[in-house]
PDB file of C-alpha atoms in Angstrom:
ATOM      1  CA  MET A 376      17.104  -2.051  -9.668  1.00  0.00           C
ATOM      2  CA  SER A 377      17.200  -1.964  -5.898  1.00  0.00           C
ATOM      3  CA  SER A 378      20.516  -1.262  -4.192  1.00  0.00           C
ATOM      4  CA  THR A 379      19.683  -4.270  -2.000  1.00  0.00           C
ATOM      5  CA  VAL A 380      20.467  -7.578  -3.702  1.00  0.00           C
ATOM      6  CA  SER A 381      18.224 -10.563  -3.021  1.00  0.00           C
ATOM      7  CA  ILE A 382      18.185 -14.192  -4.103  1.00  0.00           C
ATOM      8  CA  GLY A 383      14.945 -16.146  -4.132  1.00  0.00           C
ATOM      9  CA  ILE A 384      14.097 -19.649  -5.228  1.00  0.00           C
ATOM     10  CA  ASP A 385      10.840 -20.877  -6.711  1.00  0.00           C
ATOM     11  CA  VAL A 386      10.271 -24.497  -5.719  1.00  0.00           C
ATOM     12  CA  GLY A 387       7.388 -25.187  -8.091  1.00  0.00           C
ATOM     13  CA  SER A 388       3.980 -26.671  -7.434  1.00  0.00           C
ATOM     14  CA  GLY A 389       4.694 -30.332  -8.143  1.00  0.00           C
ATOM     15  CA  SER A 390       4.924 -31.846  -4.684  1.00  0.00           C
ATOM     16  CA  VAL A 391       2.085 -32.079  -2.182  1.00  0.00           C
ATOM     17  CA  ASP A 392       4.108 -34.198   0.237  1.00  0.00           C
ATOM     18  CA  PRO A 393       4.270 -32.285   3.541  1.00  0.00           C
ATOM     19  CA  ALA A 394       7.676 -33.652   4.500  1.00  0.00           C
ATOM     20  CA  GLU A 395       9.181 -32.603   1.166  1.00  0.00           C
ATOM     21  CA  ILE A 396       7.681 -29.103   1.300  1.00  0.00           C
ATOM     22  CA  ARG A 397       8.969 -28.644   4.840  1.00  0.00           C
ATOM     23  CA  SER A 398      12.411 -30.020   3.998  1.00  0.00           C
ATOM     24  CA  VAL A 399      12.851 -27.780   0.951  1.00  0.00           C
ATOM     25  CA  ALA A 400      11.776 -24.630   2.811  1.00  0.00           C
ATOM     26  CA  ARG A 401      14.144 -25.314   5.702  1.00  0.00           C
ATOM     27  CA  ALA A 402      17.022 -26.124   3.344  1.00  0.00           C
ATOM     28  CA  ALA A 403      16.442 -22.859   1.443  1.00  0.00           C
ATOM     29  CA  GLU A 404      16.446 -20.924   4.718  1.00  0.00           C
ATOM     30  CA  ASN A 405      19.625 -22.647   5.950  1.00  0.00           C
ATOM     31  CA  ALA A 406      21.331 -21.907   2.621  1.00  0.00           C
ATOM     32  CA  GLY A 407      20.673 -18.179   3.040  1.00  0.00           C
ATOM     33  CA  PHE A 408      18.019 -17.513   0.387  1.00  0.00           C
ATOM     34  CA  THR A 409      16.103 -14.269   0.872  1.00  0.00           C
ATOM     35  CA  TYR A 410      12.764 -15.877   0.074  1.00  0.00           C
ATOM     36  CA  VAL A 411      11.138 -18.985  -1.319  1.00  0.00           C
ATOM     37  CA  SER A 412       8.140 -18.942  -3.663  1.00  0.00           C
ATOM     38  CA  PHE A 413       5.679 -21.751  -4.211  1.00  0.00           C
ATOM     39  CA  GLY A 414       4.691 -22.594  -7.765  1.00  0.00           C
ATOM     40  CA  ASP A 415       2.235 -21.015 -10.150  1.00  0.00           C
ATOM     41  CA  GLY A 416      -0.962 -20.580  -8.166  1.00  0.00           C
ATOM     42  CA  ASP A 417      -3.008 -23.060 -10.230  1.00  0.00           C
ATOM     43  CA  PRO A 418      -5.921 -24.189  -7.977  1.00  0.00           C
ATOM     44  CA  THR A 419      -6.430 -27.336 -10.059  1.00  0.00           C
ATOM     45  CA  ARG A 420      -3.031 -28.742  -8.988  1.00  0.00           C
ATOM     46  CA  GLY A 421      -3.464 -29.752  -5.385  1.00  0.00           C
ATOM     47  CA  LEU A 422      -2.501 -27.679  -2.379  1.00  0.00           C
ATOM     48  CA  ASP A 423      -2.514 -23.979  -3.279  1.00  0.00           C
ATOM     49  CA  PRO A 424       0.656 -21.886  -2.801  1.00  0.00           C
ATOM     50  CA  VAL A 425      -0.713 -19.749   0.057  1.00  0.00           C
ATOM     51  CA  SER A 426      -1.459 -22.930   2.001  1.00  0.00           C
ATOM     52  CA  ARG A 427       2.037 -24.255   1.219  1.00  0.00           C
ATOM     53  CA  ALA A 428       3.551 -21.032   2.552  1.00  0.00           C
ATOM     54  CA  ALA A 429       1.372 -21.173   5.676  1.00  0.00           C
ATOM     55  CA  PHE A 430       2.377 -24.775   6.243  1.00  0.00           C
ATOM     56  CA  VAL A 431       6.083 -23.928   6.586  1.00  0.00           C
ATOM     57  CA  VAL A 432       5.641 -20.832   8.782  1.00  0.00           C
ATOM     58  CA  GLY A 433       6.214 -22.869  11.929  1.00  0.00           C
ATOM     59  CA  VAL A 434       9.420 -24.542  10.723  1.00  0.00           C
ATOM     60  CA  THR A 435      11.094 -21.378   9.394  1.00  0.00           C
ATOM     61  CA  SER A 436      12.024 -18.137  11.103  1.00  0.00           C
ATOM     62  CA  THR A 437      13.883 -15.850   8.685  1.00  0.00           C
ATOM     63  CA  ILE A 438      13.170 -16.698   5.042  1.00  0.00           C
ATOM     64  CA  GLY A 439      10.494 -14.794   3.140  1.00  0.00           C
ATOM     65  CA  LEU A 440       7.448 -16.807   2.053  1.00  0.00           C
ATOM     66  CA  VAL A 441       6.162 -15.621  -1.328  1.00  0.00           C
ATOM     67  CA  ALA A 442       2.918 -17.150  -2.575  1.00  0.00           C
ATOM     68  CA  PRO A 443       1.498 -16.739  -6.072  1.00  0.00           C
ATOM     69  CA  ALA A 444      -2.252 -16.136  -5.947  1.00  0.00           C
ATOM     70  CA  ASP A 445      -4.757 -15.712  -8.744  1.00  0.00           C
ATOM     71  CA  THR A 446      -6.066 -12.274  -9.723  1.00  0.00           C
ATOM     72  CA  THR A 447      -8.363 -13.425 -12.519  1.00  0.00           C
ATOM     73  CA  TYR A 448     -10.905 -15.610 -10.731  1.00  0.00           C
ATOM     74  CA  ALA A 449     -10.224 -15.702  -6.987  1.00  0.00           C
ATOM     75  CA  GLU A 450     -12.174 -13.351  -4.715  1.00  0.00           C
ATOM     76  CA  PRO A 451      -9.779 -10.478  -3.890  1.00  0.00           C
ATOM     77  CA  PHE A 452     -11.317  -9.964  -0.437  1.00  0.00           C
ATOM     78  CA  HIS A 453     -10.439 -13.534   0.524  1.00  0.00           C
ATOM     79  CA  VAL A 454      -6.997 -13.413  -1.127  1.00  0.00           C
ATOM     80  CA  SER A 455      -6.122 -10.233   0.772  1.00  0.00           C
ATOM     81  CA  SER A 456      -7.286 -11.844   4.037  1.00  0.00           C
ATOM     82  CA  GLN A 457      -5.224 -14.986   3.430  1.00  0.00           C
ATOM     83  CA  LEU A 458      -2.097 -13.000   2.648  1.00  0.00           C
ATOM     84  CA  ALA A 459      -2.542 -10.675   5.624  1.00  0.00           C
ATOM     85  CA  SER A 460      -2.970 -13.731   7.851  1.00  0.00           C
ATOM     86  CA  LEU A 461       0.210 -15.239   6.370  1.00  0.00           C
ATOM     87  CA  ASP A 462       2.070 -12.022   7.170  1.00  0.00           C
ATOM     88  CA  HIS A 463       0.826 -12.073  10.768  1.00  0.00           C
ATOM     89  CA  ALA A 464       1.670 -15.759  11.222  1.00  0.00           C
ATOM     90  CA  SER A 465       5.179 -15.309   9.796  1.00  0.00           C
ATOM     91  CA  ARG A 466       5.781 -11.998  11.602  1.00  0.00           C
ATOM     92  CA  GLY A 467       6.269  -9.981   8.457  1.00  0.00           C
ATOM     93  CA  ARG A 468       7.729 -12.469   5.971  1.00  0.00           C
ATOM     94  CA  ALA A 469       4.895 -12.702   3.432  1.00  0.00           C
ATOM     95  CA  GLY A 470       4.953 -11.844  -0.256  1.00  0.00           C
ATOM     96  CA  TRP A 471       2.421 -12.171  -3.074  1.00  0.00           C
ATOM     97  CA  ILE A 472       3.041 -12.819  -6.755  1.00  0.00           C
ATOM     98  CA  ALA A 473      -0.085 -11.388  -8.381  1.00  0.00           C
ATOM     99  CA  VAL A 474      -0.651 -13.792 -11.286  1.00  0.00           C
ATOM    100  CA  ARG A 475      -3.227 -13.760 -14.045  1.00  0.00           C
ATOM    101  CA  ASN A 476      -4.585 -17.010 -15.445  1.00  0.00           C
ATOM    102  CA  ASP A 477      -6.223 -17.648 -18.826  1.00  0.00           C
ATOM    103  CA  ALA A 478      -6.603 -21.429 -18.439  1.00  0.00           C
ATOM    104  CA  ALA A 479     -10.098 -22.798 -19.024  1.00  0.00           C
ATOM    105  CA  ALA A 480      -9.602 -25.409 -16.291  1.00  0.00           C
ATOM    106  CA  VAL A 481      -8.890 -22.697 -13.732  1.00  0.00           C
ATOM    107  CA  ALA A 482     -11.993 -20.732 -14.715  1.00  0.00           C
ATOM    108  CA  SER A 483     -14.024 -23.925 -14.383  1.00  0.00           C
ATOM    109  CA  ALA A 484     -12.490 -24.677 -10.969  1.00  0.00           C
ATOM    110  CA  TRP A 485     -13.625 -21.266  -9.728  1.00  0.00           C
ATOM    111  CA  GLY A 486     -17.006 -21.465 -11.507  1.00  0.00           C
ATOM    112  CA  ARG A 487     -16.274 -18.244 -13.378  1.00  0.00           C
ATOM    113  CA  PRO A 488     -16.592 -17.194 -17.050  1.00  0.00           C
ATOM    114  CA  HIS A 489     -13.427 -17.995 -18.976  1.00  0.00           C
ATOM    115  CA  LEU A 490     -11.378 -14.855 -19.744  1.00  0.00           C
ATOM    116  CA  THR A 491      -8.730 -14.820 -22.489  1.00  0.00           C
ATOM    117  CA  ASP A 492      -8.609 -11.228 -23.724  1.00  0.00           C
ATOM    118  CA  ASP A 493      -5.568  -9.301 -22.491  1.00  0.00           C
ATOM    119  CA  ALA A 494      -7.677  -6.256 -21.596  1.00  0.00           C
ATOM    120  CA  ASP A 495      -9.954  -8.394 -19.397  1.00  0.00           C
ATOM    121  CA  LEU A 496      -7.022 -10.130 -17.694  1.00  0.00           C
ATOM    122  CA  ARG A 497      -5.273  -6.790 -17.098  1.00  0.00           C
ATOM    123  CA  ARG A 498      -8.439  -5.247 -15.652  1.00  0.00           C
ATOM    124  CA  GLU A 499      -9.034  -8.105 -13.231  1.00  0.00           C
ATOM    125  CA  GLN A 500      -5.381  -8.111 -12.174  1.00  0.00           C
ATOM    126  CA  ARG A 501      -5.335  -4.346 -11.613  1.00  0.00           C
ATOM    127  CA  ASP A 502      -8.599  -4.405  -9.679  1.00  0.00           C
ATOM    128  CA  ALA A 503      -7.548  -7.358  -7.499  1.00  0.00           C
ATOM    129  CA  VAL A 504      -4.270  -5.724  -6.442  1.00  0.00           C
ATOM    130  CA  THR A 505      -5.987  -2.368  -5.863  1.00  0.00           C
ATOM    131  CA  VAL A 506      -8.625  -3.984  -3.643  1.00  0.00           C
ATOM    132  CA  ALA A 507      -6.046  -5.959  -1.656  1.00  0.00           C
ATOM    133  CA  ARG A 508      -3.937  -2.879  -1.021  1.00  0.00           C
ATOM    134  CA  ASP A 509      -6.974  -0.843   0.043  1.00  0.00           C
ATOM    135  CA  LEU A 510      -8.111  -3.592   2.412  1.00  0.00           C
ATOM    136  CA  TRP A 511      -4.674  -3.944   4.020  1.00  0.00           C
ATOM    137  CA  ASP A 512      -4.823  -0.231   4.803  1.00  0.00           C
ATOM    138  CA  SER A 513      -8.416  -0.312   6.053  1.00  0.00           C
ATOM    139  CA  TRP A 514      -7.058  -0.912   9.561  1.00  0.00           C
ATOM    140  CA  GLU A 515      -4.615   1.632  10.920  1.00  0.00           C
ATOM    141  CA  ASP A 516      -1.611   0.166  12.713  1.00  0.00           C
ATOM    142  CA  ASP A 517      -2.964   0.983  16.161  1.00  0.00           C
ATOM    143  CA  ALA A 518      -6.616   0.128  15.487  1.00  0.00           C
ATOM    144  CA  VAL A 519      -6.358  -2.865  17.852  1.00  0.00           C
ATOM    145  CA  ILE A 520      -6.215  -1.489  21.412  1.00  0.00           C
ATOM    146  CA  ARG A 521      -7.185  -4.449  23.673  1.00  0.00           C
ATOM    147  CA  HIS A 522      -8.211  -2.148  26.519  1.00  0.00           C
ATOM    148  CA  ALA A 523      -9.342  -4.596  29.210  1.00  0.00           C
ATOM    149  CA  ALA A 524     -10.571  -1.962  31.670  1.00  0.00           C
ATOM    150  CA  SER A 525     -13.113  -0.552  29.232  1.00  0.00           C
ATOM    151  CA  GLY A 526     -13.761  -3.812  27.382  1.00  0.00           C
ATOM    152  CA  ARG A 527     -12.725  -2.230  24.073  1.00  0.00           C
ATOM    153  CA  TYR A 528     -10.835  -4.306  21.531  1.00  0.00           C
ATOM    154  CA  LEU A 529     -10.876  -1.882  18.594  1.00  0.00           C
ATOM    155  CA  ASP A 530     -10.755   1.841  18.030  1.00  0.00           C
ATOM    156  CA  ARG A 531     -13.517   2.155  15.460  1.00  0.00           C
ATOM    157  CA  ASP A 532     -12.232   5.560  14.355  1.00  0.00           C
ATOM    158  CA  ARG A 533      -9.107   3.829  13.060  1.00  0.00           C
ATOM    159  CA  LEU A 534     -11.029   1.467  10.763  1.00  0.00           C
ATOM    160  CA  HIS A 535     -11.823   2.659   7.242  1.00  0.00           C
ATOM    161  CA  TYR A 536     -14.452   1.518   4.781  1.00  0.00           C
ATOM    162  CA  VAL A 537     -13.266   0.468   1.352  1.00  0.00           C
ATOM    163  CA  ASP A 538     -15.935   1.040  -1.299  1.00  0.00           C
ATOM    164  CA  PHE A 539     -14.527  -0.361  -4.527  1.00  0.00           C
ATOM    165  CA  ARG A 540     -16.663  -0.649  -7.648  1.00  0.00           C
ATOM    166  CA  GLY A 541     -15.150  -2.303 -10.704  1.00  0.00           C
ATOM    167  CA  GLU A 542     -16.624  -3.606 -13.940  1.00  0.00           C
ATOM    168  CA  THR A 543     -17.225  -7.136 -12.655  1.00  0.00           C
ATOM    169  CA  TYR A 544     -17.493  -6.829  -8.860  1.00  0.00           C
ATOM    170  CA  SER A 545     -17.640  -4.464  -5.926  1.00  0.00           C
ATOM    171  CA  VAL A 546     -15.966  -4.756  -2.523  1.00  0.00           C
ATOM    172  CA  LYS A 547     -16.799  -3.053   0.742  1.00  0.00           C
ATOM    173  CA  GLY A 548     -14.460  -3.029   3.734  1.00  0.00           C
ATOM    174  CA  PRO A 549     -12.980  -2.877   6.201  1.00  0.00           C
ATOM    175  CA  ALA A 550     -10.929  -6.063   6.108  1.00  0.00           C
ATOM    176  CA  ILE A 551     -11.553  -8.863   8.589  1.00  0.00           C
ATOM    177  CA  VAL A 552      -7.831  -9.126   9.400  1.00  0.00           C
ATOM    178  CA  PRO A 553      -5.810  -6.288  11.003  1.00  0.00           C
ATOM    179  CA  ARG A 554      -3.199  -4.489   8.926  1.00  0.00           C
ATOM    180  CA  PRO A 555      -0.248  -6.777   8.090  1.00  0.00           C
ATOM    181  CA  PRO A 556       2.948  -6.354  10.133  1.00  0.00           C
ATOM    182  CA  GLN A 557       4.692  -5.081   6.995  1.00  0.00           C
ATOM    183  CA  GLY A 558       1.910  -2.549   6.431  1.00  0.00           C
ATOM    184  CA  GLN A 559       1.463  -4.054   2.973  1.00  0.00           C
ATOM    185  CA  VAL A 560       2.385  -7.579   1.961  1.00  0.00           C
ATOM    186  CA  VAL A 561       5.200  -7.349  -0.623  1.00  0.00           C
ATOM    187  CA  VAL A 562       3.562  -7.475  -4.071  1.00  0.00           C
ATOM    188  CA  PHE A 563       5.502  -9.028  -6.965  1.00  0.00           C
ATOM    189  CA  GLY A 564       4.306  -8.911 -10.558  1.00  0.00           C
ATOM    190  CA  ARG A 565       5.581  -9.771 -14.014  1.00  0.00           C
ATOM    191  CA  ALA A 566       6.914  -6.978 -16.225  1.00  0.00           C
ATOM    192  CA  GLY A 567       4.297  -5.447 -18.508  1.00  0.00           C
ATOM    193  CA  GLU A 568       1.270  -6.916 -16.753  1.00  0.00           C
ATOM    194  CA  LEU A 569       0.611  -4.226 -14.132  1.00  0.00           C
ATOM    195  CA  ASP A 570       1.415  -0.569 -13.626  1.00  0.00           C
ATOM    196  CA  ASP A 571       4.584  -0.238 -11.600  1.00  0.00           C
ATOM    197  CA  ASP A 572       2.872   1.863  -8.930  1.00  0.00           C
ATOM    198  CA  LEU A 573       0.836  -1.208  -7.925  1.00  0.00           C
ATOM    199  CA  LEU A 574       3.957  -3.339  -7.443  1.00  0.00           C
ATOM    200  CA  ASP A 575       6.816  -3.489  -4.969  1.00  0.00           C
ATOM    201  CA  VAL A 576       8.958  -5.797  -7.112  1.00  0.00           C
ATOM    202  CA  VAL A 577       8.894  -6.442 -10.871  1.00  0.00           C
ATOM    203  CA  LEU A 578       9.863  -9.900 -12.158  1.00  0.00           C
ATOM    204  CA  VAL A 579      11.725  -9.585 -15.478  1.00  0.00           C
ATOM    205  CA  GLU A 580      12.829 -12.158 -18.034  1.00  0.00           C
ATOM    206  CA  SER A 581      16.016 -10.407 -19.192  1.00  0.00           C
ATOM    207  CA  GLN A 582      18.556  -8.113 -17.615  1.00  0.00           C
ATOM    208  CA  GLY A 583      17.653  -5.405 -20.117  1.00  0.00           C
ATOM    209  CA  ASP A 584      14.056  -5.133 -18.892  1.00  0.00           C
ATOM    210  CA  THR A 585      14.877  -2.714 -16.085  1.00  0.00           C
ATOM    211  CA  GLY A 586      13.329   0.523 -17.360  1.00  0.00           C
ATOM    212  CA  THR A 587      11.448   1.155 -14.141  1.00  0.00           C
ATOM    213  CA  ALA A 588      12.019   2.847 -10.812  1.00  0.00           C
ATOM    214  CA  THR A 589      10.462  -0.187  -9.108  1.00  0.00           C
ATOM    215  CA  PRO A 590      13.032  -2.768  -7.918  1.00  0.00           C
ATOM    216  CA  THR A 591      13.433  -5.625 -10.389  1.00  0.00           C
ATOM    217  CA  VAL A 592      14.257  -9.304  -9.965  1.00  0.00           C
ATOM    218  CA  LEU A 593      15.543 -11.404 -12.841  1.00  0.00           C
ATOM    219  CA  ASP A 594      13.828 -14.775 -13.245  1.00  0.00           C
ATOM    220  CA  VAL A 595      16.460 -17.324 -14.270  1.00  0.00           C
ATOM    221  CA  GLU A 596      16.685 -21.063 -14.702  1.00  0.00           C
ATOM    222  CA  ALA A 597      18.507 -22.409 -11.665  1.00  0.00           C
ATOM    223  CA  PRO A 598      22.050 -23.674 -12.282  1.00  0.00           C
ATOM    224  CA  THR A 599      22.417 -27.403 -11.757  1.00  0.00           C
ATOM    225  CA  ASP A 600      26.203 -27.731 -11.667  1.00  0.00           C
ATOM    226  CA  ARG A 601      29.200 -26.016 -10.121  1.00  0.00           C
ATOM    227  CA  ALA A 602      30.211 -24.120 -13.252  1.00  0.00           C
ATOM    228  CA  GLY A 603      26.735 -22.671 -13.716  1.00  0.00           C
ATOM    229  CA  ALA A 604      26.435 -21.711 -10.051  1.00  0.00           C
ATOM    230  CA  GLU A 605      29.825 -19.998  -9.991  1.00  0.00           C
ATOM    231  CA  ALA A 606      29.062 -18.125 -13.224  1.00  0.00           C
ATOM    232  CA  LEU A 607      25.765 -16.869 -11.795  1.00  0.00           C
ATOM    233  CA  ALA A 608      27.463 -15.863  -8.532  1.00  0.00           C
ATOM    234  CA  ASP A 609      30.018 -13.814 -10.499  1.00  0.00           C
ATOM    235  CA  ARG A 610      27.190 -12.130 -12.420  1.00  0.00           C
ATOM    236  CA  ILE A 611      25.256 -11.309  -9.238  1.00  0.00           C
ATOM    237  CA  VAL A 612      28.325  -9.789  -7.593  1.00  0.00           C
ATOM    238  CA  ARG A 613      29.448  -7.880 -10.698  1.00  0.00           C
ATOM    239  CA  ASP A 614      26.039  -6.428 -11.624  1.00  0.00           C
ATOM    240  CA  ARG A 615      24.497  -6.323  -8.123  1.00  0.00           C
ATOM    241  CA  LEU A 616      21.696  -8.365  -9.610  1.00  0.00           C
ATOM    242  CA  SER A 617      18.660  -9.657  -7.727  1.00  0.00           C
ATOM    243  CA  VAL A 618      17.502 -13.027  -9.042  1.00  0.00           C
ATOM    244  CA  ARG A 619      14.881 -15.688  -8.492  1.00  0.00           C
ATOM    245  CA  LEU A 620      15.874 -19.228  -9.404  1.00  0.00           C
ATOM    246  CA  ARG A 621      13.248 -21.364 -11.153  1.00  0.00           C
ATOM    247  CA  THR A 622      13.441 -25.138 -10.884  1.00  0.00           C
ATOM    248  CA  ASP A 623      11.360 -28.289 -11.017  1.00  0.00           C
ATOM    249  CA  ASP A 624      13.953 -30.106  -8.900  1.00  0.00           C
ATOM    250  CA  PRO A 625      14.524 -27.908  -5.833  1.00  0.00           C
ATOM    251  CA  THR A 626      16.384 -30.578  -3.882  1.00  0.00           C
ATOM    252  CA  ALA A 627      19.105 -30.916  -6.534  1.00  0.00           C
ATOM    253  CA  VAL A 628      19.327 -27.154  -7.082  1.00  0.00           C
ATOM    254  CA  LEU A 629      19.594 -26.464  -3.362  1.00  0.00           C
ATOM    255  CA  ALA A 630      22.517 -28.871  -3.091  1.00  0.00           C
ATOM    256  CA  VAL A 631      24.411 -26.920  -5.783  1.00  0.00           C
ATOM    257  CA  ALA A 632      23.358 -23.474  -4.534  1.00  0.00           C
ATOM    258  CA  THR A 633      24.319 -24.261  -0.956  1.00  0.00           C
ATOM    259  CA  ARG A 634      27.886 -25.163  -1.973  1.00  0.00           C
ATOM    260  CA  PHE A 635      28.717 -22.870  -4.871  1.00  0.00           C
ATOM    261  CA  LEU A 636      26.252 -19.959  -5.144  1.00  0.00           C
ATOM    262  CA  LEU A 637      25.119 -18.605  -1.787  1.00  0.00           C
ATOM    263  CA  PRO A 638      28.531 -18.823  -0.035  1.00  0.00           C
ATOM    264  CA  ALA A 639      30.162 -16.793  -2.833  1.00  0.00           C
ATOM    265  CA  VAL A 640      27.671 -13.937  -2.905  1.00  0.00           C
ATOM    266  CA  ILE A 641      27.411 -13.811   0.893  1.00  0.00           C
ATOM    267  CA  ALA A 642      31.206 -13.752   1.275  1.00  0.00           C
ATOM    268  CA  ALA A 643      31.353 -10.901  -1.258  1.00  0.00           C
ATOM    269  CA  GLY A 644      29.001  -8.901   0.969  1.00  0.00           C
ATOM    270  CA  VAL A 645      26.456  -8.481  -1.836  1.00  0.00           C
ATOM    271  CA  VAL A 646      23.753 -10.697  -0.345  1.00  0.00           C
ATOM    272  CA  HIS A 647      23.003 -10.930   3.370  1.00  0.00           C
ATOM    273  CA  ARG A 648      21.406 -13.824   5.184  1.00  0.00           C
ATOM    274  CA  PRO A 649      17.904 -12.999   6.425  1.00  0.00           C
ATOM    275  CA  ARG A 650      17.775 -12.405  10.172  1.00  0.00           C
ATOM    276  CA  VAL A 651      15.166 -13.230  12.791  1.00  0.00           C
ATOM    277  CA  GLY A 652      12.800 -10.354  13.443  1.00  0.00           C
ATOM    278  CA  VAL A 653      13.528  -8.582  10.146  1.00  0.00           C
ATOM    279  CA  THR A 654      10.683  -8.371   7.631  1.00  0.00           C
ATOM    280  CA  LEU A 655      10.786  -9.387   3.998  1.00  0.00           C
ATOM    281  CA  ARG A 656      10.375  -5.710   3.096  1.00  0.00           C
ATOM    282  CA  ASP A 657      13.486  -4.862   5.057  1.00  0.00           C
ATOM    283  CA  HIS A 658      15.469  -7.677   3.458  1.00  0.00           C
ATOM    284  CA  LEU A 659      14.424  -6.404   0.009  1.00  0.00           C
ATOM    285  CA  GLY A 660      15.318  -2.813   0.851  1.00  0.00           C
ATOM    286  CA  LEU A 661      11.696  -1.649   0.668  1.00  0.00           C
ATOM    287  CA  ALA A 662      10.257   1.022   2.940  1.00  0.00           C
ATOM    288  CA  ARG A 663       7.236   0.240   5.091  1.00  0.00           C
ATOM    289  CA  PRO A 664       4.366   2.101   3.381  1.00  0.00           C
ATOM    290  CA  VAL A 665       2.337   4.788   5.105  1.00  0.00           C
ATOM    291  CA  ASN A 666      -1.332   3.894   5.546  1.00  0.00           C
ATOM    292  CA  ARG A 667      -3.141   5.671   2.705  1.00  0.00           C
ATOM    293  CA  PHE A 668      -6.283   6.395   4.735  1.00  0.00           C
ATOM    294  CA  GLU A 669      -4.323   7.753   7.671  1.00  0.00           C
ATOM    295  CA  ALA A 670      -2.200   9.916   5.358  1.00  0.00           C
ATOM    296  CA  ALA A 671      -5.291  11.301   3.630  1.00  0.00           C
ATOM    297  CA  SER A 672      -6.865  12.345   6.925  1.00  0.00           C
TER     298      SER A 672
END
């Protein structure tokens, strides 16, 4: 468990109303949540989570924006580009929940063979995260030079070619988007699905599932009344517990959390309101990773 305590809220994928999405994101930021996540990443259910996160970039300034994105069928090159762009647009507030999907409708939506075997899902998930991380590092931090006098925009010696070959696809780099402001977008994953060294944060279902050196976040059903909110606040303070609240009714949950949950944990000094100019990595207590290609050379 990280020594830094965070509180996130997942607002689900039900609404496609722009005003509602914007209102919920701003309310979560005003309440003091560390980050907001956007549903389950199912491309058959309207606006995808990365687009939802991008939509609220302009009306938020401190809250992390964590978007689930598919690792089973989506092209990892494009996913990595979308997430890097989200990190640039939000100035370092982007996160990614790397989700697998065994739904036939999702496979059909992507025009891909339907995968159900755990080994196949694990392989695709591992490969997708590996490719994304390699692509984010394919630009060194100072690869963009914008040297007007010489007409040079890039230092080509600071770009690196990814040459990934998996069982079902290959990817060649470098990326088409410069390295994210955070170095690497924060990668979340569910316990048991991926090796911990591919993740920054592990989402767990019970407080006992913390046998990892990687920071963990407990997924909990959001309290809907004062008693539940106060009980959860006491638990967060006592155990220094990072949590993500799940709800299908974010408006109602935010009303309770704003009055009885966030004020208590913030007053106790356990959780801190996100600040302008501070990245999601910093708010989660995560170090900015060294570029793997630069370190190797």
